[in-house]
mmCIF file of N, CA and C in Angstrom:
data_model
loop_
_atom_site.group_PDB
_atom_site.id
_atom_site.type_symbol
_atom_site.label_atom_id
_atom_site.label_comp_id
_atom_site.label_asym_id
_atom_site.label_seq_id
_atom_site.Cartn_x
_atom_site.Cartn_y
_atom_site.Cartn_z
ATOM 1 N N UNK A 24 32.880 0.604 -0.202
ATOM 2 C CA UNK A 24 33.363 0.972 1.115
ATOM 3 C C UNK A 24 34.407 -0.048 1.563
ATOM 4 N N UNK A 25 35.220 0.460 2.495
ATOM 5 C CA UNK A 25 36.614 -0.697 2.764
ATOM 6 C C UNK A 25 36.996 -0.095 4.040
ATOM 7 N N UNK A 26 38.078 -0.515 4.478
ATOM 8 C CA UNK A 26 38.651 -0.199 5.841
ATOM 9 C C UNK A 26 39.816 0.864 5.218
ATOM 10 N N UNK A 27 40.464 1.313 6.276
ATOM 11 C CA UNK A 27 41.431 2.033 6.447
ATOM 12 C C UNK A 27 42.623 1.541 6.322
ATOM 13 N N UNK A 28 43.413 1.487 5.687
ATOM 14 C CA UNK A 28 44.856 1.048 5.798
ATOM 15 C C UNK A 28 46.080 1.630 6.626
ATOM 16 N N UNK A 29 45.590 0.926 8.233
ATOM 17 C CA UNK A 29 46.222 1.436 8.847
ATOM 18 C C UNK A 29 47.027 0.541 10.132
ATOM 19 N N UNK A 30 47.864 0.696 10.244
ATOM 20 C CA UNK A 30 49.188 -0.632 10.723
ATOM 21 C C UNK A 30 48.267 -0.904 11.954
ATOM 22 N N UNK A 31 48.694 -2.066 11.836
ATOM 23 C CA UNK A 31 48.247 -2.726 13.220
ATOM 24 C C UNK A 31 48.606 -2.841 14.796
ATOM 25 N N UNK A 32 49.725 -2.465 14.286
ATOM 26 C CA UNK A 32 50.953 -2.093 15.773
ATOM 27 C C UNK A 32 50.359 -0.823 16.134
ATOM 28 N N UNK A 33 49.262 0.241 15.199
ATOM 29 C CA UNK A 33 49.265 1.895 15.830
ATOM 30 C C UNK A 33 48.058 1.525 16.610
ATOM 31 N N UNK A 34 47.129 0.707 15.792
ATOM 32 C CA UNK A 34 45.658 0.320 16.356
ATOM 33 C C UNK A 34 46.130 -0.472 17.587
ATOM 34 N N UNK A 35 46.338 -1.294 17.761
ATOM 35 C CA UNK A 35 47.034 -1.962 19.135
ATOM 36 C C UNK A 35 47.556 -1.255 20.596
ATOM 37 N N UNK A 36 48.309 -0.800 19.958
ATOM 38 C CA UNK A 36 48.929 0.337 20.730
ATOM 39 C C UNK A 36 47.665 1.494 21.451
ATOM 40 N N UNK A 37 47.347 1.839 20.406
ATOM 41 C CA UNK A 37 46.102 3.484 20.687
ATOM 42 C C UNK A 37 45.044 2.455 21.933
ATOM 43 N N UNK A 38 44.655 1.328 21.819
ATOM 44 C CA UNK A 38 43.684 0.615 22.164
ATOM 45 C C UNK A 38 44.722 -0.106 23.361
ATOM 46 N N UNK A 39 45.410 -0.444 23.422
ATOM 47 C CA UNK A 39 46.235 -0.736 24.558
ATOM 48 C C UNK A 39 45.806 -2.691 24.856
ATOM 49 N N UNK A 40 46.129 -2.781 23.861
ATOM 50 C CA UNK A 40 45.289 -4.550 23.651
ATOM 51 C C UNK A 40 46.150 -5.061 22.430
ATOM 52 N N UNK A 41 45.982 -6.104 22.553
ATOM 53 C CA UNK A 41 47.014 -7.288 21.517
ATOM 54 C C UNK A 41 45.536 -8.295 20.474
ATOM 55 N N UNK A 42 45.388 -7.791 19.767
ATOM 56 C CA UNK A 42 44.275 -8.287 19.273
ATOM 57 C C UNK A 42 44.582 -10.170 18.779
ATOM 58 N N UNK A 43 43.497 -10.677 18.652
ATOM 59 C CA UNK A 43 44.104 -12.644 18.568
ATOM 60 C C UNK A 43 43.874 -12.692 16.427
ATOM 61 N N UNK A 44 44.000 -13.058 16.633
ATOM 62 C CA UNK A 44 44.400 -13.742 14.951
ATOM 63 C C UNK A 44 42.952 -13.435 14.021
ATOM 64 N N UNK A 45 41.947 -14.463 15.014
ATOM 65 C CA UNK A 45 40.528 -14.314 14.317
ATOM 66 C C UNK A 45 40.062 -13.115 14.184
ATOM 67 N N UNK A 46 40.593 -12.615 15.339
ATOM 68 C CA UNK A 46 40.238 -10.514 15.329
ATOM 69 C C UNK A 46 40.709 -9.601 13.860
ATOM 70 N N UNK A 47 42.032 -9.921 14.096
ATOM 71 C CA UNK A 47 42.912 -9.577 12.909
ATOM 72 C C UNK A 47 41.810 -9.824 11.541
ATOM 73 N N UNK A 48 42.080 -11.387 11.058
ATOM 74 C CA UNK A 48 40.967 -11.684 10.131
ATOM 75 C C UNK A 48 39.779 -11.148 9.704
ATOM 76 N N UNK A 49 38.650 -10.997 10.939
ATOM 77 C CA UNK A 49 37.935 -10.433 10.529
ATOM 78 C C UNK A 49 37.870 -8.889 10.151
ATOM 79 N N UNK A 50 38.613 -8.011 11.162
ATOM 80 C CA UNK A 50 38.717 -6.646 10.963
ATOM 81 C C UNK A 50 39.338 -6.288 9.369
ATOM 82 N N UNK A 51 40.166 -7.036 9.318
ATOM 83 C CA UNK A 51 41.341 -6.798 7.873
ATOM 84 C C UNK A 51 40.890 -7.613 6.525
ATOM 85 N N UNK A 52 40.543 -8.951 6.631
ATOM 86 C CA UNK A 52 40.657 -9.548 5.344
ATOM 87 C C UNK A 52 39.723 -10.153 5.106
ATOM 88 N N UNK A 53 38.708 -9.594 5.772
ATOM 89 C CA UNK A 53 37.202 -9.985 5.616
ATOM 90 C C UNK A 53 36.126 -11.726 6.557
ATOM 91 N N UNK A 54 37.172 -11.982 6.852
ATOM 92 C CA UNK A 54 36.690 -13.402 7.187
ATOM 93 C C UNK A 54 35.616 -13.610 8.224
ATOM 94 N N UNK A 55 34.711 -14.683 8.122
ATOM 95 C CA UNK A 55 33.552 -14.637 8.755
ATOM 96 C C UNK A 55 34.298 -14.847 10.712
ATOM 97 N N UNK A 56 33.785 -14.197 11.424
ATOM 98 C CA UNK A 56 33.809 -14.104 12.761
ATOM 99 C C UNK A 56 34.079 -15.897 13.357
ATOM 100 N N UNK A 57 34.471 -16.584 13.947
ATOM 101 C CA UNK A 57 34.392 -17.765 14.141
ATOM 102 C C UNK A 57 33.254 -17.942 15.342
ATOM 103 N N UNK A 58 32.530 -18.828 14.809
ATOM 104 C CA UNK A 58 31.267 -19.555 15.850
ATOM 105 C C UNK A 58 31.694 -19.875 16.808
ATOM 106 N N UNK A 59 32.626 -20.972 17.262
ATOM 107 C CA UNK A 59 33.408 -21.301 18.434
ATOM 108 C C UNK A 59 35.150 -21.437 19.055
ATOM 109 N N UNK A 60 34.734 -20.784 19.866
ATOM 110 C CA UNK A 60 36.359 -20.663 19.884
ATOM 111 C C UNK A 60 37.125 -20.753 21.568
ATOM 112 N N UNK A 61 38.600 -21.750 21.316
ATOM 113 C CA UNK A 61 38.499 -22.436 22.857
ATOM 114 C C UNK A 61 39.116 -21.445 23.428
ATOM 115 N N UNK A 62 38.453 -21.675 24.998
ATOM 116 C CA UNK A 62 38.402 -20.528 26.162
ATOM 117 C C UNK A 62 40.024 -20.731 26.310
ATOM 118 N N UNK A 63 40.675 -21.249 26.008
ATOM 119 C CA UNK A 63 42.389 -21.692 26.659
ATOM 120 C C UNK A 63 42.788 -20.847 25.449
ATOM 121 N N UNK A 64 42.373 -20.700 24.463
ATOM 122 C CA UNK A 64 43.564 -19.344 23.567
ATOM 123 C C UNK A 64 43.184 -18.222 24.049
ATOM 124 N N UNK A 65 41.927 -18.307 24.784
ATOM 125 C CA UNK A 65 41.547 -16.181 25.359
ATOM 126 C C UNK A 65 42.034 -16.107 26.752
ATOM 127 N N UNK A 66 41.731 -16.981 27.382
ATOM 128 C CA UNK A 66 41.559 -16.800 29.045
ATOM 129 C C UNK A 66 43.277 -17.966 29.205
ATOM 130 N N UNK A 67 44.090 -18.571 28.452
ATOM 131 C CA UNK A 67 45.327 -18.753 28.979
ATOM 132 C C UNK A 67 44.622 -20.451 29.615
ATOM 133 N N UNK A 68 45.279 -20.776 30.836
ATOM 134 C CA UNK A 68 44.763 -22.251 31.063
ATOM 135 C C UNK A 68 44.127 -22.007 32.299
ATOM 136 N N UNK A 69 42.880 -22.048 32.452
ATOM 137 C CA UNK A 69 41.630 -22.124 33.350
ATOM 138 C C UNK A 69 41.204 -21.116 33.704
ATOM 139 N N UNK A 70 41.040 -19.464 33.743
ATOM 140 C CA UNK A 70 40.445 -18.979 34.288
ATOM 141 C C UNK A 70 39.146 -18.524 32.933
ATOM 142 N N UNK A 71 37.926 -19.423 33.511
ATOM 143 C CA UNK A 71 37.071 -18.958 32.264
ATOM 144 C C UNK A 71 35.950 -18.547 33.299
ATOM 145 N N UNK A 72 35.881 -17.711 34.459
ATOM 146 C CA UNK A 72 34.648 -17.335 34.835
ATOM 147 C C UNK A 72 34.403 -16.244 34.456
ATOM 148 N N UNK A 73 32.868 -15.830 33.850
ATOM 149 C CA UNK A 73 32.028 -15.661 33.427
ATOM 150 C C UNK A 73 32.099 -15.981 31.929
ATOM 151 N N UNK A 74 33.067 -16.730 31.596
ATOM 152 C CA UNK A 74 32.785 -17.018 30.207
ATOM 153 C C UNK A 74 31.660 -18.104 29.795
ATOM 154 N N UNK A 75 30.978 -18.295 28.523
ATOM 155 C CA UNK A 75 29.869 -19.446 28.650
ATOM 156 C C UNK A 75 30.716 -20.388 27.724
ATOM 157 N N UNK A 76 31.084 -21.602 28.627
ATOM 158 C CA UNK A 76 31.328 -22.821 27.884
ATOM 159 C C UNK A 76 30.559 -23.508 27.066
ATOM 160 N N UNK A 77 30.858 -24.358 26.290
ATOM 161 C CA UNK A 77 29.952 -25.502 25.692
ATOM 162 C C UNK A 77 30.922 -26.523 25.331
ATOM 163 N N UNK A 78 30.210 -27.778 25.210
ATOM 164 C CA UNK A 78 31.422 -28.565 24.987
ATOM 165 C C UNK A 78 30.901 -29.190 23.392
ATOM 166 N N UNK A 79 31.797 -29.614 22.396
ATOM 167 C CA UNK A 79 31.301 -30.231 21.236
ATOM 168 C C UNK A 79 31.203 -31.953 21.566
ATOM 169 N N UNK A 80 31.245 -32.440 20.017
ATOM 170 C CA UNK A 80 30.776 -33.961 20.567
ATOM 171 C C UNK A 80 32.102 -34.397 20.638
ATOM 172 N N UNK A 81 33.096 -33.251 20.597
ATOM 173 C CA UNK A 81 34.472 -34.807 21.240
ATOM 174 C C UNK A 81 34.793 -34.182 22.342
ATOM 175 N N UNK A 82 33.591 -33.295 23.673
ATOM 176 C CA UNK A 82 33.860 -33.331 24.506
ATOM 177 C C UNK A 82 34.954 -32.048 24.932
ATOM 178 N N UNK A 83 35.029 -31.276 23.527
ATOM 179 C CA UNK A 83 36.301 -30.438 23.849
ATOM 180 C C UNK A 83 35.111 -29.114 23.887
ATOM 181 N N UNK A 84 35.960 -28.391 25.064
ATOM 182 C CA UNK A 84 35.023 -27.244 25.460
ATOM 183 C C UNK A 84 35.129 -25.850 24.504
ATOM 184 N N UNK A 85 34.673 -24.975 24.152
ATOM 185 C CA UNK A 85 34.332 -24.109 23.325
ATOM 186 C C UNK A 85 33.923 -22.863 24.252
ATOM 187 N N UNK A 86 33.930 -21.383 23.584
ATOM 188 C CA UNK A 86 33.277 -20.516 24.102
ATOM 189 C C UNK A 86 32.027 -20.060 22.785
ATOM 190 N N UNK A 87 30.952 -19.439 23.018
ATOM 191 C CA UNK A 87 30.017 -19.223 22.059
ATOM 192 C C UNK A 87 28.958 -18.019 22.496
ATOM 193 N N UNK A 88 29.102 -17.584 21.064
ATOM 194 C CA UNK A 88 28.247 -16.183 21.331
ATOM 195 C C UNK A 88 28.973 -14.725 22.172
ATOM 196 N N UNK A 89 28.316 -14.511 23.200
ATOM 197 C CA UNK A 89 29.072 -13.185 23.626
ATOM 198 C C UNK A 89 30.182 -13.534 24.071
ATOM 199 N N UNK A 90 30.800 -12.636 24.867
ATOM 200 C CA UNK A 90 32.232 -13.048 24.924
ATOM 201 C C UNK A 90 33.114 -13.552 24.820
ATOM 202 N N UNK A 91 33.022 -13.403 23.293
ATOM 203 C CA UNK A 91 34.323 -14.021 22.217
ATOM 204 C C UNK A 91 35.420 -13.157 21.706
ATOM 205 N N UNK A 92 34.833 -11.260 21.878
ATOM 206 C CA UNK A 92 35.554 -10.457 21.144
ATOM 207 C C UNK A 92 34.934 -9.748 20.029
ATOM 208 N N UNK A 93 33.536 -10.174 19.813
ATOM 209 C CA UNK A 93 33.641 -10.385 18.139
ATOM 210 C C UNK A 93 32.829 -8.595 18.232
ATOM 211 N N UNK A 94 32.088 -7.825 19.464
ATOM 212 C CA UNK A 94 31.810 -7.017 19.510
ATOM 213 C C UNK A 94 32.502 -5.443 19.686
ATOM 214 N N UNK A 95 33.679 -5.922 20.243
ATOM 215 C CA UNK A 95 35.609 -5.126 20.591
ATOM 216 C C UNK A 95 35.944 -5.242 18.656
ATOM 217 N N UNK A 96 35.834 -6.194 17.875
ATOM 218 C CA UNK A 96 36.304 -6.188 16.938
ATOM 219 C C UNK A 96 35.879 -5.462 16.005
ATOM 220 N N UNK A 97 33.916 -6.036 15.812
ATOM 221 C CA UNK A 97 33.367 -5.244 14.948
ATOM 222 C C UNK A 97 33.269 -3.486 15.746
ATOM 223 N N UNK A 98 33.575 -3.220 16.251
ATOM 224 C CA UNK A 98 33.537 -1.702 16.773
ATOM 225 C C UNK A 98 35.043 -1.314 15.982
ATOM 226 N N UNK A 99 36.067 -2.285 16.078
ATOM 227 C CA UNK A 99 37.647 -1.084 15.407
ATOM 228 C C UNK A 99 36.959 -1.546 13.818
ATOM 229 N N UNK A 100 36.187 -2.463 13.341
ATOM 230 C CA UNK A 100 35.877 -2.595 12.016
ATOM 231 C C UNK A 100 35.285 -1.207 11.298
ATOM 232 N N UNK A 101 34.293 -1.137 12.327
ATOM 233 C CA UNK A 101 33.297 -0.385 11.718
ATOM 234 C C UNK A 101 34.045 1.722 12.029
ATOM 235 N N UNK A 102 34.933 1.524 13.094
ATOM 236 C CA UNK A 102 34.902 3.075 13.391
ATOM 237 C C UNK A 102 36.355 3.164 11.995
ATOM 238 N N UNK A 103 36.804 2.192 11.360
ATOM 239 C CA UNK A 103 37.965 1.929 10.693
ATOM 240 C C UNK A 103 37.145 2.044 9.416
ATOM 241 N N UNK A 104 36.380 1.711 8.850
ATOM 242 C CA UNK A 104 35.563 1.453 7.673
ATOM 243 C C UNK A 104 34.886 2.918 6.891
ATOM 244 N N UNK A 105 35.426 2.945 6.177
ATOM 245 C CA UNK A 105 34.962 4.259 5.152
ATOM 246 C C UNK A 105 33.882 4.071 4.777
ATOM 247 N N UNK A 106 32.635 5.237 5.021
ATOM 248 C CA UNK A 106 31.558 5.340 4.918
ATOM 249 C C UNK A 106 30.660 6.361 5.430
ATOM 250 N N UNK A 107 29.479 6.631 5.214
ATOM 251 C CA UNK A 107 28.798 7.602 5.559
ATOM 252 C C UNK A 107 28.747 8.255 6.997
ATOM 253 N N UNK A 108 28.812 9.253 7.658
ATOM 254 C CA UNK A 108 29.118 9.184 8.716
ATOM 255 C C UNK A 108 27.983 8.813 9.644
ATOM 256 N N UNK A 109 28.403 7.966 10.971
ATOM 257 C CA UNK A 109 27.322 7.127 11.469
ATOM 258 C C UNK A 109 26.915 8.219 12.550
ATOM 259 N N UNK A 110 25.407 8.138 13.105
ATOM 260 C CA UNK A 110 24.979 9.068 14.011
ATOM 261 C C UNK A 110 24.735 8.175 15.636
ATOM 262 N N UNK A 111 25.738 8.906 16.328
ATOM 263 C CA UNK A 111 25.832 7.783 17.567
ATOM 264 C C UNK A 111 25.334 7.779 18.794
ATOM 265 N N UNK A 112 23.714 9.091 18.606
ATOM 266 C CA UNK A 112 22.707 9.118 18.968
ATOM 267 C C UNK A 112 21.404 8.129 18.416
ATOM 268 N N UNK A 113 21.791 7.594 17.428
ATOM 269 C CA UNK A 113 20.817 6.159 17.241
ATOM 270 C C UNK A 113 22.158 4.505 16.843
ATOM 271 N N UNK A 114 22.842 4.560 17.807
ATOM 272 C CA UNK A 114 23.226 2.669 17.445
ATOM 273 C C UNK A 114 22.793 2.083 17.282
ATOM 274 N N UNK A 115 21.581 1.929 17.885
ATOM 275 C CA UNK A 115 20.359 0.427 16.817
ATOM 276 C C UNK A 115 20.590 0.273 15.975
ATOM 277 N N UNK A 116 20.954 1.557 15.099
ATOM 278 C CA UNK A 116 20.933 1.745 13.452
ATOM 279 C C UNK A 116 22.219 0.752 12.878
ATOM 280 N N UNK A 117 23.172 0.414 13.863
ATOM 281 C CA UNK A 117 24.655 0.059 13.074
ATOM 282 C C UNK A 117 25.480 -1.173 14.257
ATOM 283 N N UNK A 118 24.805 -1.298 15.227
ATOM 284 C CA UNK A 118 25.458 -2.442 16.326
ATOM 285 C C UNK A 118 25.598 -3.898 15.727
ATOM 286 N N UNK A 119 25.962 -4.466 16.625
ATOM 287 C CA UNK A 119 26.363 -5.598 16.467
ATOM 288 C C UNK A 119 25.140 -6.448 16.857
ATOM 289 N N UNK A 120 24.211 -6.623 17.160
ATOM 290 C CA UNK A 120 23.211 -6.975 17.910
ATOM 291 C C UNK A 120 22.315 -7.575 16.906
ATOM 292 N N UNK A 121 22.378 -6.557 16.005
ATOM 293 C CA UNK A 121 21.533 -7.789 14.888
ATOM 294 C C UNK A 121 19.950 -7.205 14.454
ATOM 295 N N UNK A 122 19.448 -6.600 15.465
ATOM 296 C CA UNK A 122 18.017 -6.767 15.424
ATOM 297 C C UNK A 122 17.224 -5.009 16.193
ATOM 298 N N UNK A 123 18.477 -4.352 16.099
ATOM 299 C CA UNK A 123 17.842 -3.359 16.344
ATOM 300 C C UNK A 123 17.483 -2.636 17.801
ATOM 301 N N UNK A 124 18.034 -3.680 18.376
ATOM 302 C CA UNK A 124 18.078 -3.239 20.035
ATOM 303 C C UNK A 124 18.159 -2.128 20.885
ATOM 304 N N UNK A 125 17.422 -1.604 21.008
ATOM 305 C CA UNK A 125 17.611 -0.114 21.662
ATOM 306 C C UNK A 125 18.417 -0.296 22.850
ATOM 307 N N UNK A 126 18.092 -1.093 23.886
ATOM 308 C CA UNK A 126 18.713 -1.345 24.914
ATOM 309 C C UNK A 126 20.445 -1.227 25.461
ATOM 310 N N UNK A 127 20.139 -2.815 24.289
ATOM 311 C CA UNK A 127 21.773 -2.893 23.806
ATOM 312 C C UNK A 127 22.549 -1.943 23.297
ATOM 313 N N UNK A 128 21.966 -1.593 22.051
ATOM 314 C CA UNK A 128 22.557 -0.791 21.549
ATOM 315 C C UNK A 128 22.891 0.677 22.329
ATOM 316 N N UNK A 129 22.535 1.343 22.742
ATOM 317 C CA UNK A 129 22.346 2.532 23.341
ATOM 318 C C UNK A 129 22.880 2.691 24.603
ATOM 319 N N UNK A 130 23.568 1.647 25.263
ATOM 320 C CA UNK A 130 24.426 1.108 26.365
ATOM 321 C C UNK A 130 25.482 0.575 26.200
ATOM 322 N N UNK A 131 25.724 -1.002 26.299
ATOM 323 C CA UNK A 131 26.927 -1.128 26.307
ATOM 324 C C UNK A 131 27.320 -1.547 24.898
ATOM 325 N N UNK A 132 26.878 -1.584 23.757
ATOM 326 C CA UNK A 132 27.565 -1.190 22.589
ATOM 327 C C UNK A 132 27.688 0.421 22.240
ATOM 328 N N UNK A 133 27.520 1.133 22.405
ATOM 329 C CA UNK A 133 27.531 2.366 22.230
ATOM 330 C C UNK A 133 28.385 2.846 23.617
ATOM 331 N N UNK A 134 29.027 2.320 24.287
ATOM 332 C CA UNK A 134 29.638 2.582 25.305
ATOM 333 C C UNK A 134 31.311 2.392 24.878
ATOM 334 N N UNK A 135 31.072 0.921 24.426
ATOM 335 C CA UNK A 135 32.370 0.038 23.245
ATOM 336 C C UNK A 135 32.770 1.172 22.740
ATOM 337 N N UNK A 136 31.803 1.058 21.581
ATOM 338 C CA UNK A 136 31.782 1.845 20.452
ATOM 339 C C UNK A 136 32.834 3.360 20.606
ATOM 340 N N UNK A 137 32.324 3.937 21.132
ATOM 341 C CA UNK A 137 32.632 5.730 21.342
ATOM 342 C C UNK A 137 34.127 5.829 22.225
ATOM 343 N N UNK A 138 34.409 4.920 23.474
ATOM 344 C CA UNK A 138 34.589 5.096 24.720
ATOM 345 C C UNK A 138 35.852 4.240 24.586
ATOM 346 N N UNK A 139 35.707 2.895 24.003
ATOM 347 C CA UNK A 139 36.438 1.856 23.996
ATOM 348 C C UNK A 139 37.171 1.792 22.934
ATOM 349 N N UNK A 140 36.671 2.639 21.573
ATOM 350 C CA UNK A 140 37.372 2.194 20.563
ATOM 351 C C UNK A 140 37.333 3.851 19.521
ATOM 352 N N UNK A 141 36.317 4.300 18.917
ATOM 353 C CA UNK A 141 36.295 4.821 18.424
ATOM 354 C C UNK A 141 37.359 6.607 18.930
ATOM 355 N N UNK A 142 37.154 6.953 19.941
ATOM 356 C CA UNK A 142 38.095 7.842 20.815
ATOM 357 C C UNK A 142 39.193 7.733 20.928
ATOM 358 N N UNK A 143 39.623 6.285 21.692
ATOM 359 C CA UNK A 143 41.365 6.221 21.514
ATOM 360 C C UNK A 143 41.892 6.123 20.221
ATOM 361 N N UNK A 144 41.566 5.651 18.981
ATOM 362 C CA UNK A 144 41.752 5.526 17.744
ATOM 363 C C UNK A 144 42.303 6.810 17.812
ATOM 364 N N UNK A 145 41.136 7.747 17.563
ATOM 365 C CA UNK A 145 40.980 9.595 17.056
ATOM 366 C C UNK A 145 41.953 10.047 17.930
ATOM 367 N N UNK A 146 42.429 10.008 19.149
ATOM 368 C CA UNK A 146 43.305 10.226 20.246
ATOM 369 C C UNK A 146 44.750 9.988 19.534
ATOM 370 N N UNK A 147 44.660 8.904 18.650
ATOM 371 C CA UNK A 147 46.053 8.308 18.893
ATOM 372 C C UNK A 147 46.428 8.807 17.304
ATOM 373 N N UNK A 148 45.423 9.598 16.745
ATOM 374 C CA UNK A 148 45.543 10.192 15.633
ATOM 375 C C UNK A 148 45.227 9.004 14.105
ATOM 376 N N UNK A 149 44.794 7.899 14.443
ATOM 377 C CA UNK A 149 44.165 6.883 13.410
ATOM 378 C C UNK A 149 42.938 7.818 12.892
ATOM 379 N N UNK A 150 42.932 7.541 11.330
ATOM 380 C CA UNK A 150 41.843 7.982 10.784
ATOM 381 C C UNK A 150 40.313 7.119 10.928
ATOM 382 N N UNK A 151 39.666 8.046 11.688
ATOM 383 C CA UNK A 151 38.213 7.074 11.789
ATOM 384 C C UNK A 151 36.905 7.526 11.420
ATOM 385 N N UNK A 152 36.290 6.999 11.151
ATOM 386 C CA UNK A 152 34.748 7.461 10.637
ATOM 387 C C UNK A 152 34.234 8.217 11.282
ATOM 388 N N UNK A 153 33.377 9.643 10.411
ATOM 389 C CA UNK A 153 33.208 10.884 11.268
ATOM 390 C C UNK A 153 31.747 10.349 11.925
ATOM 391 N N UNK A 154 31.441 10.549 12.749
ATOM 392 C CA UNK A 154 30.306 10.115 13.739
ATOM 393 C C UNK A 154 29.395 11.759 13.876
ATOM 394 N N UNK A 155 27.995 11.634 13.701
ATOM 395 C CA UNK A 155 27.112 12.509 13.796
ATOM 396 C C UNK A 155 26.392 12.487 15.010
ATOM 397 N N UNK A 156 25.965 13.777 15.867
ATOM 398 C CA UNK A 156 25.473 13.783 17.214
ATOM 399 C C UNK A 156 26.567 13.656 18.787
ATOM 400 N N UNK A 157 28.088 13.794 18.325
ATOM 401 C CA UNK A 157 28.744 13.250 19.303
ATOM 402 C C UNK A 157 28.803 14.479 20.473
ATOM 403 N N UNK A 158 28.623 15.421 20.412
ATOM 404 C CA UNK A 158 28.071 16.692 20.675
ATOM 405 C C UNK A 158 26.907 16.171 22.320
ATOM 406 N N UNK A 159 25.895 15.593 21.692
ATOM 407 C CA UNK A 159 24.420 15.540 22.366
ATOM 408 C C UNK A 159 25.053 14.345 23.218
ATOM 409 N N UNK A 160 26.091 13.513 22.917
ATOM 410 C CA UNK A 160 26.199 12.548 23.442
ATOM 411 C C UNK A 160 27.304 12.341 24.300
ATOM 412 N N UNK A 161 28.346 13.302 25.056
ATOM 413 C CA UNK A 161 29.393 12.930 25.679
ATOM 414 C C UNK A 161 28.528 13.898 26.424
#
């Protein structure tokens, strides 16, 4: 299974967003998601509210865990990724979450998912993974 080979300027565009480098990486050339990453390349210079800081040991601040992107990303990964078609009446089955989350999953990843990414793609005429149940679910 692999992704779609499909320009990055159309995905950008359809999605109406400028994706950052690490995004790129991971969606395209496989690379592991980055653990920490500083709030001044996402949020520009100071506006980081509601983001969660942390600082390392030289004191330089970091963002970690949710709101990094990495859930916006793995959603164009996965609706981009050739494979069986996913049923998007159970997301537990395929989220980002890790562990099966009904909650999560079935809300605001499955909200991402369909609403945020997988639709404007299909809209903008990008080839994307056929999704089962979408019927029961809009």
């Amino acid at each position: 299974m692999r992704e779609q080979m499909v320009p990055l300027e159309l995905i950008e565009r359809a999605l109406g967003v400028k994706l950052y480098p690490w995004q790129v990486d991971f969606i395209f050339h496989g690379k592991d998601y980055p653990l920490y990453i500083c709030p001044c390349v996402v949020f520009g210079s100071g506006n980081f509210e509601g983001a969660r800081l942390s600082h390392n040991h030289d004191g330089k601040c970091y963002i970690e865990g949710r709101g990094t992107g990495h859930t916006f990303a793995f959603c164009i990964k996965l609706a981009l990724f050739q494979g069986n078609p996913l049923d998007i009446r159970r997301p537990e089955n395929f989220s980002d979450y890790g562990d099966g989350s009904i909650r999560y999953a079935r809300g605001y990843f499955r909200h991402m998912f369909y609403y945020d990414v997988w639709f404007p793609l299909k809209k903008a005429g990008v080839p994307v993974r056929e999704l089962i149940g979408i019927n029961q679910f809009k």
